[in-house]
PDB file of C-alpha atoms in Angstrom:
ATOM      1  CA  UNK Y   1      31.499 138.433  60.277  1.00  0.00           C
ATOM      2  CA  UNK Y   2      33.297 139.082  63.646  1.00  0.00           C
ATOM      3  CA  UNK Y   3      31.274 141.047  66.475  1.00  0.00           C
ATOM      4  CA  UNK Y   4      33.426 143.054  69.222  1.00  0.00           C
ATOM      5  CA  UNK Y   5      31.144 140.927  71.954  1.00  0.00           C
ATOM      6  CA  UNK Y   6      32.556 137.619  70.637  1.00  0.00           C
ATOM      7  CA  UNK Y   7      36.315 139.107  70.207  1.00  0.00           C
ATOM      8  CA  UNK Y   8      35.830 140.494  73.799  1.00  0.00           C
ATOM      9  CA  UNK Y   9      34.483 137.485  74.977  1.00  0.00           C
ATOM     10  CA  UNK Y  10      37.964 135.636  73.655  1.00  0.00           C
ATOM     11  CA  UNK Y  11      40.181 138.201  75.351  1.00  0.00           C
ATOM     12  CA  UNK Y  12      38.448 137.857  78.500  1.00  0.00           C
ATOM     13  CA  UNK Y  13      38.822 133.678  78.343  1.00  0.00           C
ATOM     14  CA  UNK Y  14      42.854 133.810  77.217  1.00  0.00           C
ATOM     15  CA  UNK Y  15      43.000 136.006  79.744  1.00  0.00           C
ATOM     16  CA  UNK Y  16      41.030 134.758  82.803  1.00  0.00           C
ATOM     17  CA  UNK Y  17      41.201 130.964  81.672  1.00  0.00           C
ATOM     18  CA  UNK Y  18      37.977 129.396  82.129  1.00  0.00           C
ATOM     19  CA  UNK Y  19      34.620 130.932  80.177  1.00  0.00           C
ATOM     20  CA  UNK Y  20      32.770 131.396  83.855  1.00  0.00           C
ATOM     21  CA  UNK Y  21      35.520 133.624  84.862  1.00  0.00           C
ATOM     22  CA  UNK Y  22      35.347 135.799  81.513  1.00  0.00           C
ATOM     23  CA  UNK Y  23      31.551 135.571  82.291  1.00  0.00           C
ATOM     24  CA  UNK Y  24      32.224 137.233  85.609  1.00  0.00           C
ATOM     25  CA  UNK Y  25      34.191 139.926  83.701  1.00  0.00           C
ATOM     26  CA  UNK Y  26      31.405 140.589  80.741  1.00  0.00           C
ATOM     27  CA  UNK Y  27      28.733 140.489  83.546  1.00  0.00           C
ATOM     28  CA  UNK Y  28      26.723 137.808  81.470  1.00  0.00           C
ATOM     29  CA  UNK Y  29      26.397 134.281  81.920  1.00  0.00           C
ATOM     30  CA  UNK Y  30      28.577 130.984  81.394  1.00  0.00           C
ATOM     31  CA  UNK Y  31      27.019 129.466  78.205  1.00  0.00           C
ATOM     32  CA  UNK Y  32      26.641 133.280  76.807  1.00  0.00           C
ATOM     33  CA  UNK Y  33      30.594 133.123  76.604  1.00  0.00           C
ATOM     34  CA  UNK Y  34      30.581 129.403  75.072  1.00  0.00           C
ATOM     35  CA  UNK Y  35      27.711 130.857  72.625  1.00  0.00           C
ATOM     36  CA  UNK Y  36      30.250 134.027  71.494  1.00  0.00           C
ATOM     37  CA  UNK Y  37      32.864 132.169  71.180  1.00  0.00           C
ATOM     38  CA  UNK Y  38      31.395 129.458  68.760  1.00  0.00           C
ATOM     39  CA  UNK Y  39      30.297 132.072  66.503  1.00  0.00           C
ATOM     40  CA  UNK Y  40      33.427 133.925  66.502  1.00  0.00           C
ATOM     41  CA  UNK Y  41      35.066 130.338  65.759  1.00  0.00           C
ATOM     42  CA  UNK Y  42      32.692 130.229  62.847  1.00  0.00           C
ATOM     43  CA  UNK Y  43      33.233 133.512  61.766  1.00  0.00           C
ATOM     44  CA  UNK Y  44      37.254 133.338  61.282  1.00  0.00           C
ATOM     45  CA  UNK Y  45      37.233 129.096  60.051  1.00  0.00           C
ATOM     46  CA  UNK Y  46      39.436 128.191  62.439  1.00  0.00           C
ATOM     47  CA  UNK Y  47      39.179 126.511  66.238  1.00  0.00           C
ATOM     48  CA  UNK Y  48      40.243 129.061  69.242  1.00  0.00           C
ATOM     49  CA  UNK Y  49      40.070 126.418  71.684  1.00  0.00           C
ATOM     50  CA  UNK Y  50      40.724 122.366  72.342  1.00  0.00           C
ATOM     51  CA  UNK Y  51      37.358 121.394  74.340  1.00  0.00           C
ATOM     52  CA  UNK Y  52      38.766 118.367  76.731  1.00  0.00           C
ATOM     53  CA  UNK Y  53      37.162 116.966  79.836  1.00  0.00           C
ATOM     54  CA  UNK Y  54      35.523 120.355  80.713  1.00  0.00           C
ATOM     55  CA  UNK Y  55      38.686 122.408  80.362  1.00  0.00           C
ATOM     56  CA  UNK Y  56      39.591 124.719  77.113  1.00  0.00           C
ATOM     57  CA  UNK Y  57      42.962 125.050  75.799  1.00  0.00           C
ATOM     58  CA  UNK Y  58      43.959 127.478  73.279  1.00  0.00           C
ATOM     59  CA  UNK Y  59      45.071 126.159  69.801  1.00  0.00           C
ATOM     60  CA  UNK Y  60      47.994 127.876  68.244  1.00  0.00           C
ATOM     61  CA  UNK Y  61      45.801 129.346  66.118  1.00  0.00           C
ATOM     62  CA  UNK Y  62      44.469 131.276  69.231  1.00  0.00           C
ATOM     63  CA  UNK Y  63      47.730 132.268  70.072  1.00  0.00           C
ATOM     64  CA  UNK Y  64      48.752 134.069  67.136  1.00  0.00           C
ATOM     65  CA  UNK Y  65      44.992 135.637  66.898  1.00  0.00           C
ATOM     66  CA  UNK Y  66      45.466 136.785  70.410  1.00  0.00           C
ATOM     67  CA  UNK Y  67      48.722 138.768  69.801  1.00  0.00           C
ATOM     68  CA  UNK Y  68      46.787 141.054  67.861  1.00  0.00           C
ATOM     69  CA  UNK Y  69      43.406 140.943  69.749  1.00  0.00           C
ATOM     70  CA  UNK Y  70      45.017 142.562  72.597  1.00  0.00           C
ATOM     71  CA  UNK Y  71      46.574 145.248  70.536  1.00  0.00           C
ATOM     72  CA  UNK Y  72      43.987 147.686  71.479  1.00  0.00           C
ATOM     73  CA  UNK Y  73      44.598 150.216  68.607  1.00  0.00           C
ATOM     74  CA  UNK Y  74      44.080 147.311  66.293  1.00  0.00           C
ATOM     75  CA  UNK Y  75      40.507 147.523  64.277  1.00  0.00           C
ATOM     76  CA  UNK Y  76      38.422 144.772  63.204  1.00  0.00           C
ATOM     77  CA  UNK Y  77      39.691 145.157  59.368  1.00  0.00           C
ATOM     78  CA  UNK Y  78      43.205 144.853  60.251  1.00  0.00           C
ATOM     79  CA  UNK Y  79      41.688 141.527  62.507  1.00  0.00           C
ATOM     80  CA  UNK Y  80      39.790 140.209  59.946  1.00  0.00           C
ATOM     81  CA  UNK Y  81      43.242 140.266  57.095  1.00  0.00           C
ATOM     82  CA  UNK Y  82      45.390 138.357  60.153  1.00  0.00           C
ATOM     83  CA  UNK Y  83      42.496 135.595  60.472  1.00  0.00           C
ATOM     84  CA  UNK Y  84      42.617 135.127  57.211  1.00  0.00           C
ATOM     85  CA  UNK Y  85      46.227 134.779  57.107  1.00  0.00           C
ATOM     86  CA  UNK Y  86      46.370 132.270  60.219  1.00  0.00           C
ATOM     87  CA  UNK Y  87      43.028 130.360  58.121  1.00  0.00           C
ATOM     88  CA  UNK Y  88      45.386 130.013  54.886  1.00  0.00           C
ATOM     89  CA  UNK Y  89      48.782 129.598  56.886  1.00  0.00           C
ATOM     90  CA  UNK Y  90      50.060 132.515  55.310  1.00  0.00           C
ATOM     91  CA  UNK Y  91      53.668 133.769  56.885  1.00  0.00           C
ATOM     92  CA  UNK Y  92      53.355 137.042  58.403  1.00  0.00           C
ATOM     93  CA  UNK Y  93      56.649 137.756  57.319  1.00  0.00           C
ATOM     94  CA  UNK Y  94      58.992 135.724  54.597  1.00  0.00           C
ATOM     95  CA  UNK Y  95      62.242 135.384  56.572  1.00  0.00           C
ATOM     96  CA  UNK Y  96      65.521 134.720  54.181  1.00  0.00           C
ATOM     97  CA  UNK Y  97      68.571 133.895  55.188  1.00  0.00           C
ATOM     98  CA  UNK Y  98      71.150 134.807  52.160  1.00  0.00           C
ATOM     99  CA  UNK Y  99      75.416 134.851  51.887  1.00  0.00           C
ATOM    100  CA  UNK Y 100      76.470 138.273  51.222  1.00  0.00           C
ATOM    101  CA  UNK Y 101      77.254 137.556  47.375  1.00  0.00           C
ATOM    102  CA  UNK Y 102      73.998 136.235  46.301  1.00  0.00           C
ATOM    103  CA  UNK Y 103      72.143 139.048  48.479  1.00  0.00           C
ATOM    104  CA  UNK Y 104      73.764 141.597  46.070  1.00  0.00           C
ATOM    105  CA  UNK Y 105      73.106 139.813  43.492  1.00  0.00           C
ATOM    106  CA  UNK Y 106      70.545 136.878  42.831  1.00  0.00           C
ATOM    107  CA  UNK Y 107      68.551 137.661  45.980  1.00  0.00           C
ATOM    108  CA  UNK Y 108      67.349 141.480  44.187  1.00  0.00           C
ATOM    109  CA  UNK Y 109      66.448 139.524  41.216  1.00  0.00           C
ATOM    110  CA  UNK Y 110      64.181 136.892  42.888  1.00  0.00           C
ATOM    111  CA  UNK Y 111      62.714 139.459  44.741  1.00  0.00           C
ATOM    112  CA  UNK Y 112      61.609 141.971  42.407  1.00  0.00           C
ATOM    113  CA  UNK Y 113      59.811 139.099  40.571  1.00  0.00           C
ATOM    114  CA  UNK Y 114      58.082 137.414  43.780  1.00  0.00           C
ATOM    115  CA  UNK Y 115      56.842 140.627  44.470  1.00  0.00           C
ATOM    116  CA  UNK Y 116      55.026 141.068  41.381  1.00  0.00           C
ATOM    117  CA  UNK Y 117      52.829 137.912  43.134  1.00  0.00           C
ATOM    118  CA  UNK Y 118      52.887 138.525  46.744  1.00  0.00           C
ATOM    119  CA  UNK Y 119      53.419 142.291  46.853  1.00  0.00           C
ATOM    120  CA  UNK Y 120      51.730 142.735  50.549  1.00  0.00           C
ATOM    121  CA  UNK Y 121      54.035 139.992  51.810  1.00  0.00           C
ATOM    122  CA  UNK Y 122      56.287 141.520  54.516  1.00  0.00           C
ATOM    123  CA  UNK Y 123      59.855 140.478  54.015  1.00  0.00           C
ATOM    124  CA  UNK Y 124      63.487 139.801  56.373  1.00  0.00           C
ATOM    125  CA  UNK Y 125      66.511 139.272  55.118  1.00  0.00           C
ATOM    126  CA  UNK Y 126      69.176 137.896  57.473  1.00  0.00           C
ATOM    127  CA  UNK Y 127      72.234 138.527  55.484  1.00  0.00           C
ATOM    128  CA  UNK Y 128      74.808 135.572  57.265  1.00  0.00           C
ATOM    129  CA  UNK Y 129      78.300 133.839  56.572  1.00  0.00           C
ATOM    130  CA  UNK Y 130      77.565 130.417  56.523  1.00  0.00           C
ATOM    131  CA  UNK Y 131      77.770 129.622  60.153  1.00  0.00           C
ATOM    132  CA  UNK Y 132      74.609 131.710  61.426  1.00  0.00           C
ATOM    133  CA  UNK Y 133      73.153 130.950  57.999  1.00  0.00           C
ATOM    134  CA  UNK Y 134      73.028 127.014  59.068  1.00  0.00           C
ATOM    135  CA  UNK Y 135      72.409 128.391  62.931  1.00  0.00           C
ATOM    136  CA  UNK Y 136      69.463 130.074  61.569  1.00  0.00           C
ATOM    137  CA  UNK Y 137      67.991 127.196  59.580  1.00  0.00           C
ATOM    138  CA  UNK Y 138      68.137 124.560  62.518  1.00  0.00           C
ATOM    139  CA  UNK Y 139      66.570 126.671  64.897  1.00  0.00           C
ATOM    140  CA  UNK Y 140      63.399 127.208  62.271  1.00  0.00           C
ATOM    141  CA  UNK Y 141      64.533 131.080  62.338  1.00  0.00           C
ATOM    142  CA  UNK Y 142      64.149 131.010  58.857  1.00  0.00           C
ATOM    143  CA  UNK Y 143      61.581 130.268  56.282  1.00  0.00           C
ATOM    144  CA  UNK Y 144      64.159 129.551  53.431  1.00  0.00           C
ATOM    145  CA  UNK Y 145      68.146 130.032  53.062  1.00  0.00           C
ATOM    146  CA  UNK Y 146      70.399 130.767  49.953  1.00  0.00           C
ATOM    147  CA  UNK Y 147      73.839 130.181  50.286  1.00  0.00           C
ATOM    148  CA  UNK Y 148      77.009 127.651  49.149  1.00  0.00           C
ATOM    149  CA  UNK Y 149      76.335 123.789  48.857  1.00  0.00           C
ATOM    150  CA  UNK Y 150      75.324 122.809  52.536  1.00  0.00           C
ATOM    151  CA  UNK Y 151      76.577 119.046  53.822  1.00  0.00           C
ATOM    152  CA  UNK Y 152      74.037 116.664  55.361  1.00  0.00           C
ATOM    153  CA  UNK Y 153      73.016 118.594  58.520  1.00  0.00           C
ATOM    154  CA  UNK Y 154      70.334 117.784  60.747  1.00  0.00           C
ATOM    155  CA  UNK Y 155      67.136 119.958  60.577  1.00  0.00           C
ATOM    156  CA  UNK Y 156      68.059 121.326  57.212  1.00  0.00           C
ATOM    157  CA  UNK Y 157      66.719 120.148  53.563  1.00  0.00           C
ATOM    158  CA  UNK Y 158      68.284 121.163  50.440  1.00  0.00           C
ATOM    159  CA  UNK Y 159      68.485 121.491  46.958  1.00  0.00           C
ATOM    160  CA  UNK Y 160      70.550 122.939  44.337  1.00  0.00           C
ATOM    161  CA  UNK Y 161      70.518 125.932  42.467  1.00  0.00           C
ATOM    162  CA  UNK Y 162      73.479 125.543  40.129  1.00  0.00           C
ATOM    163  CA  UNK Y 163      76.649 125.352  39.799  1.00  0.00           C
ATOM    164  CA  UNK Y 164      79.221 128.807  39.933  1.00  0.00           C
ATOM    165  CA  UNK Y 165      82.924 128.918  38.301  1.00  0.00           C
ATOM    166  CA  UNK Y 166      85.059 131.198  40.433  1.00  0.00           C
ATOM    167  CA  UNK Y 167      86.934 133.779  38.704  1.00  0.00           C
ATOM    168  CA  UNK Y 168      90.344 135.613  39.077  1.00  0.00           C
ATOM    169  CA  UNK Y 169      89.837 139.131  39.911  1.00  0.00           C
ATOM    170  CA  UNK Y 170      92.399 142.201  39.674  1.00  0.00           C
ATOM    171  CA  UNK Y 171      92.097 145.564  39.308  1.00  0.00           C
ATOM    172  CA  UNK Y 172      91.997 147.121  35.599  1.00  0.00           C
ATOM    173  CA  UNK Y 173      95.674 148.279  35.231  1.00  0.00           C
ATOM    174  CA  UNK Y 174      96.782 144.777  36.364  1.00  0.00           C
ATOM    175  CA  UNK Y 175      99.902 143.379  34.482  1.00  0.00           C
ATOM    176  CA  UNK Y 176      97.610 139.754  34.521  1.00  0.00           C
ATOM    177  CA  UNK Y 177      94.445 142.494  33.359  1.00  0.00           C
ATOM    178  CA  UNK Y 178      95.950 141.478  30.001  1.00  0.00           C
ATOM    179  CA  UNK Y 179      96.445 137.686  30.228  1.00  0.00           C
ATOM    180  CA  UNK Y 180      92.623 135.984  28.626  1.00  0.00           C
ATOM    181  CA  UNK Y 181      92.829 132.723  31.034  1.00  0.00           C
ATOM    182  CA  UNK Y 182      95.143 133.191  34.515  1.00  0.00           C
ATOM    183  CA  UNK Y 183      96.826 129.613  35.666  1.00  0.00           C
ATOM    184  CA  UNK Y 184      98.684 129.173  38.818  1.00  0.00           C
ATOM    185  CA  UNK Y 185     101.586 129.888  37.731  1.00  0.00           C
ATOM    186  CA  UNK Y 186     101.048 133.447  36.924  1.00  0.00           C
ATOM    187  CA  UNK Y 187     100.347 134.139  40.472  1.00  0.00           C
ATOM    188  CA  UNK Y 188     103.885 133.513  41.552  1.00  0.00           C
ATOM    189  CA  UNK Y 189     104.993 136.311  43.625  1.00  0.00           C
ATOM    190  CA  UNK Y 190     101.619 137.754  43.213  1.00  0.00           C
ATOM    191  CA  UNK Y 191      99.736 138.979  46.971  1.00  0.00           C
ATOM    192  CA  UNK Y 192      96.518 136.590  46.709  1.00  0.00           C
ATOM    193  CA  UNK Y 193      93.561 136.996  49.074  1.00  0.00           C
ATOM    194  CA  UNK Y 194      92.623 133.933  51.215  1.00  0.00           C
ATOM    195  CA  UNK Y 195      89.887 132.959  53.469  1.00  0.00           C
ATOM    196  CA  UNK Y 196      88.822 132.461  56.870  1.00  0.00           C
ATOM    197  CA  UNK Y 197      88.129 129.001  57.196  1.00  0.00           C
ATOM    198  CA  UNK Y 198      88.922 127.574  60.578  1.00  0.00           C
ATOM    199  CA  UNK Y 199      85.359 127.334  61.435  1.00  0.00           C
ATOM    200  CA  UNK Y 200      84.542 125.356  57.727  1.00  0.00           C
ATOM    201  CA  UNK Y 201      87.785 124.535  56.129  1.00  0.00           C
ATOM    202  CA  UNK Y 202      86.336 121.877  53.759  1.00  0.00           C
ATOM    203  CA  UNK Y 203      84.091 124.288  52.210  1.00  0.00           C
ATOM    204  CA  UNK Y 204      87.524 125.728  49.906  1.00  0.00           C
ATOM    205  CA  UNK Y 205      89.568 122.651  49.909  1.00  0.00           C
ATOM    206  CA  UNK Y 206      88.942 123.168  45.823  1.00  0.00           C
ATOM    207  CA  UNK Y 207      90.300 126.032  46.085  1.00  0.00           C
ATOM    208  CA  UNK Y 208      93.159 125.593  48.113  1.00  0.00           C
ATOM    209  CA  UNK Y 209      94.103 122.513  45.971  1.00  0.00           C
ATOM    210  CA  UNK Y 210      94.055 124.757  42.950  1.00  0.00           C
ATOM    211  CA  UNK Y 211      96.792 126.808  44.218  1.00  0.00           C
ATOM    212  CA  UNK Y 212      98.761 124.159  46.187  1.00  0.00           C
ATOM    213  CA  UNK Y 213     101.236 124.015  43.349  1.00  0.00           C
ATOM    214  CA  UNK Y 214     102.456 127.607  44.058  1.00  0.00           C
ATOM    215  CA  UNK Y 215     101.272 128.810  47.702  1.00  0.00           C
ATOM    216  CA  UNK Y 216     104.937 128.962  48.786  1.00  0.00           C
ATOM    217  CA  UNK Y 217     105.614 131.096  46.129  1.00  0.00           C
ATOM    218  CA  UNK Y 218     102.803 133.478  46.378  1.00  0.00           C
ATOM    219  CA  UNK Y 219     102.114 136.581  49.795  1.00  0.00           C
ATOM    220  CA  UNK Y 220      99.309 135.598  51.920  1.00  0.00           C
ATOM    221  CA  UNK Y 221      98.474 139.109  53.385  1.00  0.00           C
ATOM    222  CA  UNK Y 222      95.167 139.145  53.586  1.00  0.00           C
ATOM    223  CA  UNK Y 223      92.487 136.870  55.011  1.00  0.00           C
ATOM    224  CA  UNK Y 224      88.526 137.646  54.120  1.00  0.00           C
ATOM    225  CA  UNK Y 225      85.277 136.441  55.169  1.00  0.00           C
ATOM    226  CA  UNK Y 226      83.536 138.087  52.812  1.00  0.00           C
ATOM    227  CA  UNK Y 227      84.075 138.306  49.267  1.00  0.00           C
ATOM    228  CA  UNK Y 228      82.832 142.471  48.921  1.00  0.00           C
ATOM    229  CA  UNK Y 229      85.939 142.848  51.685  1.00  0.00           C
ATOM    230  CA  UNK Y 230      88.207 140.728  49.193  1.00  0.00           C
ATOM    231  CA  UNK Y 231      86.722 143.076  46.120  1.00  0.00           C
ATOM    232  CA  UNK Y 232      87.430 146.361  47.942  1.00  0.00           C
ATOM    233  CA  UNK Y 233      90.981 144.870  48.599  1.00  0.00           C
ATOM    234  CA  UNK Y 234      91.142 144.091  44.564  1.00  0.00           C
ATOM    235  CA  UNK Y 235      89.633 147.717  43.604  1.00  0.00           C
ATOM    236  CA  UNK Y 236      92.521 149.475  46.082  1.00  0.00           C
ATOM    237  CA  UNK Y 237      95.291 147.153  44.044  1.00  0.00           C
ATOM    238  CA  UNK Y 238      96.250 145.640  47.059  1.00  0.00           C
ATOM    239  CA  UNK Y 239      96.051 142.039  46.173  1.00  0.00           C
ATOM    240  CA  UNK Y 240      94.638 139.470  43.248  1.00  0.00           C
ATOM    241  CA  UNK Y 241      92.257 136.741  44.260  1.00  0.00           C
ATOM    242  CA  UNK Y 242      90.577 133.096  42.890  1.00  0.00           C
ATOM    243  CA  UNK Y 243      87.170 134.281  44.201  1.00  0.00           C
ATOM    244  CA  UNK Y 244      83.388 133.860  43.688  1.00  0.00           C
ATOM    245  CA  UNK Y 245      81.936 135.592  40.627  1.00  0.00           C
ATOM    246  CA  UNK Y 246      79.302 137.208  41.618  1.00  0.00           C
ATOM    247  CA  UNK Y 247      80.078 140.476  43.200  1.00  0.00           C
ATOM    248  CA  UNK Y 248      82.368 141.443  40.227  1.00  0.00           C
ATOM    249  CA  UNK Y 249      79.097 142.854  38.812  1.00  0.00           C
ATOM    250  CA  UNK Y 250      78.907 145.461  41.496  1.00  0.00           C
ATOM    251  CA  UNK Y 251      82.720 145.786  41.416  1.00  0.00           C
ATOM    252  CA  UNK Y 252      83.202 146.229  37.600  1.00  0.00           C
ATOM    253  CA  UNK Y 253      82.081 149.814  37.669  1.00  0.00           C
ATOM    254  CA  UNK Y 254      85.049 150.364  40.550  1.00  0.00           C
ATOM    255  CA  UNK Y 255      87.768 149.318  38.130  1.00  0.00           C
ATOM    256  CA  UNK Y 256      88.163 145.463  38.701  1.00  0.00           C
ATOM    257  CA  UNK Y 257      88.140 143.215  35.828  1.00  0.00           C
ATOM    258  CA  UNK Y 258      87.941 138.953  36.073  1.00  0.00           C
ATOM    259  CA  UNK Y 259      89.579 136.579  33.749  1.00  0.00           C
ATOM    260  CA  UNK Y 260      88.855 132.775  33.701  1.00  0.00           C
ATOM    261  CA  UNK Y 261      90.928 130.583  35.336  1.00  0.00           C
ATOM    262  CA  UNK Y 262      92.361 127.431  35.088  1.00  0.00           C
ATOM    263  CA  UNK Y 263      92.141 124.649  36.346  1.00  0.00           C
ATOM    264  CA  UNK Y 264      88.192 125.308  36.822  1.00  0.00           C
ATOM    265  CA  UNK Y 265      87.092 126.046  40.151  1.00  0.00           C
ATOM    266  CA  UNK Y 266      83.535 125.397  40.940  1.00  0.00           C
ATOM    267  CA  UNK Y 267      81.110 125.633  44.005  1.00  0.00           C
ATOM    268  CA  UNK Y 268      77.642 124.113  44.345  1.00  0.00           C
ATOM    269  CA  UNK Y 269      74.742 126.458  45.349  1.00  0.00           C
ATOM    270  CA  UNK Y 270      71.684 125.587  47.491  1.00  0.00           C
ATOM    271  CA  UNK Y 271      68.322 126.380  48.208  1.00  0.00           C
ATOM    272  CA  UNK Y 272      67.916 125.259  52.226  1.00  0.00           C
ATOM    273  CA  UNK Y 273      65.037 125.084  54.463  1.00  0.00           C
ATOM    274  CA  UNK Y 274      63.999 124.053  57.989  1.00  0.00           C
ATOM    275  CA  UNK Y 275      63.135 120.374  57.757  1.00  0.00           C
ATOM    276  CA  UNK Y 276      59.824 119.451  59.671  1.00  0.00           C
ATOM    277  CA  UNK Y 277      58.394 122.757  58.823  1.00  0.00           C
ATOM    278  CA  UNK Y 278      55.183 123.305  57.063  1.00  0.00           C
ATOM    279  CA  UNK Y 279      55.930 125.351  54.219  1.00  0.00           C
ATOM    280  CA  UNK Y 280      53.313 128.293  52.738  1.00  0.00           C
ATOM    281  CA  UNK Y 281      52.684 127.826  49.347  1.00  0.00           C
ATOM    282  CA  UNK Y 282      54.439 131.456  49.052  1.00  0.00           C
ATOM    283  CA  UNK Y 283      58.041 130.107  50.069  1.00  0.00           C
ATOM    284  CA  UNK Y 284      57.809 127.071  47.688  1.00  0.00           C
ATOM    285  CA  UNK Y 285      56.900 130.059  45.133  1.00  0.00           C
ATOM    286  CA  UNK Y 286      59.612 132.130  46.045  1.00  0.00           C
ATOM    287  CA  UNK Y 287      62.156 129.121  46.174  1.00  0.00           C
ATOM    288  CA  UNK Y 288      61.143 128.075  42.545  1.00  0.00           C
ATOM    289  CA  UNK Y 289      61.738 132.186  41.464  1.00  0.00           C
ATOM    290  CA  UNK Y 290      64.984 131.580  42.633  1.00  0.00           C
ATOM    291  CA  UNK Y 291      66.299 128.754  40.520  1.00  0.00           C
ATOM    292  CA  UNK Y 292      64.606 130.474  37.155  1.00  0.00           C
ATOM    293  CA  UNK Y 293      66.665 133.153  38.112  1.00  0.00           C
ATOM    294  CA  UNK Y 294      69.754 131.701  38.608  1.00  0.00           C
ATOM    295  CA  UNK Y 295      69.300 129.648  35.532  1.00  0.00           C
ATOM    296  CA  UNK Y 296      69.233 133.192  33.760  1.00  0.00           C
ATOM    297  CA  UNK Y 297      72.567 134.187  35.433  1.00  0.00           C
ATOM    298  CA  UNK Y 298      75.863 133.887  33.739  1.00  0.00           C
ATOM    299  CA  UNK Y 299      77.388 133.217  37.041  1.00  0.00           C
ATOM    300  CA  UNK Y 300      75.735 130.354  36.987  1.00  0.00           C
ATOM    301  CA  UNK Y 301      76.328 129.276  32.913  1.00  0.00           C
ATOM    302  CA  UNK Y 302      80.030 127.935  33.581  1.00  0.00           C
TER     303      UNK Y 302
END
């Protein structure tokens, strides 16, 4: 059980640096310090301090201890809970990076069951284009990431999720609302959505090819980075697009309506995390929620 003497007597030495100056501080002596701080090391399980030639140096472990420690308003209770999340490398928070489709979509899903096993677990969501998504995951700002089928990168490991079959979306009162499969061909003359992609062209190369056959006879108005912009554009009846399925469940209730089409179009989906990085038994959890989810989404069935 921690004592306010030994927590006090750990403030005092990441504060001063050496126990005889914390000493000084508590008005007690030297190996009093050394004594309180031993017991305090054997009351949370884990070492404050690396013991070399004389000198101490605090362990990370100390570090994120101390953060609270010298939160004054902070009780014991609330003390004890963060040592024992440090002792069982617990995340503080869960930090998920996640493309705008999937965080309407899957990402809800997966979350409402994780919670039913970690429901203290604080949460962030970071929800990123796939730029600051990869940004995010080499810098280790991230526990986990969701997104399209990542390339080799350095710092990142992946692994898929499934496979998703993009759709063609219109608006309801559509003349092509009435067509069962859409082929190139009945976009001619058609206004089709495109996207962004001078930072990651290659990413839609499959679906650029798709409509190679026809893109000089078809209005390229419209360029999107996001596929709920490119859905709003479809609900106003400003445009038709080849685009990713999975917002069309949010968008059905605004009047748009998909259709298969032909020749298939399909992406690859990952799971991605910081390689290097120790991962809590909670985020291998959470990334295994994920694919049984998306195995239950018809998104993910074509």
């Amino acid at each position: 059980m921690m004592r306010f003497r030994q927590i006090e007597a750990f403030r005092y030495v990441m504060l001063c640096g050496t126990t005889s100056a914390a000493a000084f501080e508590m008005n007690v002596s030297q190996p009093a310090i050394s004594r309180l701080i031993s017991d305090l090391e054997y009351a949370l399980g884990f070492a404050l301090f690396d013991r070399r030639n004389g000198r101490l140096n605090p362990t990370q472990e100390a570090t994120e201890f101390f953060s609270a420690v010298d939160e004054s308003f902070l009780g014991l209770d609330r003390l004890t809970a963060l040592a024992e999340q440090i002792r069982t490398k617990q995340p503080l928070q869960l930090k998920i990076s996640c493309t705008p489709s999937l965080a309407a979509s899957l990402l809800p899903l997966a979350m409402m069951e994780h919670k039913k096993y970690h429901p203290e677990e604080s949460v962030i969501i970071y929800t990123d284009n796939i730029g600051p998504l990869v940004t995010k995951l080499q810098s280790n700002a991230v526990d986990i990431a969701i997104g399209l089928q990542l390339p080799g990168l350095i710092g990142v490991n992946s692994e898929p999720i499934g496979d998703a079959r993009y759709v063609f979306a219109a608006r309801h009162d559509h003349p092509l609302a009435a067509k069962s499969v859409i082929r190139p061909e009945d976009l001619i003359g058609e206004t089709i959505l495109s996207v962004i992609s001078d930072k990651h062209p290659n990413y839609w190369n499959k679906l650029n090819d798709s409509l190679k056959g026809v893109s000089a006879q078809v209005k390229k108005t419209f360029e999107i980075d996001a596929a709920h912009t490119g859905y709003s554009l479809i609900a106003a009846g400003m445009a038709v697009a080849v685009i990713e399925p999975f917002s069309a469940r949010i968008w059905a209730g605004s009047g748009v309506i998909t259709r298969p089409f032909e020749p298939i179009v399909s992406y690859g989906y990952d799971l991605a995390f910081p390689n290097g990085k120790q991962h809590h038994p909670s985020v291998l959890s959470f990334a295994e929620t994920v694919k049984k989810v998306a195995r239950g989404m018809p998104e993910f069935a074509g």
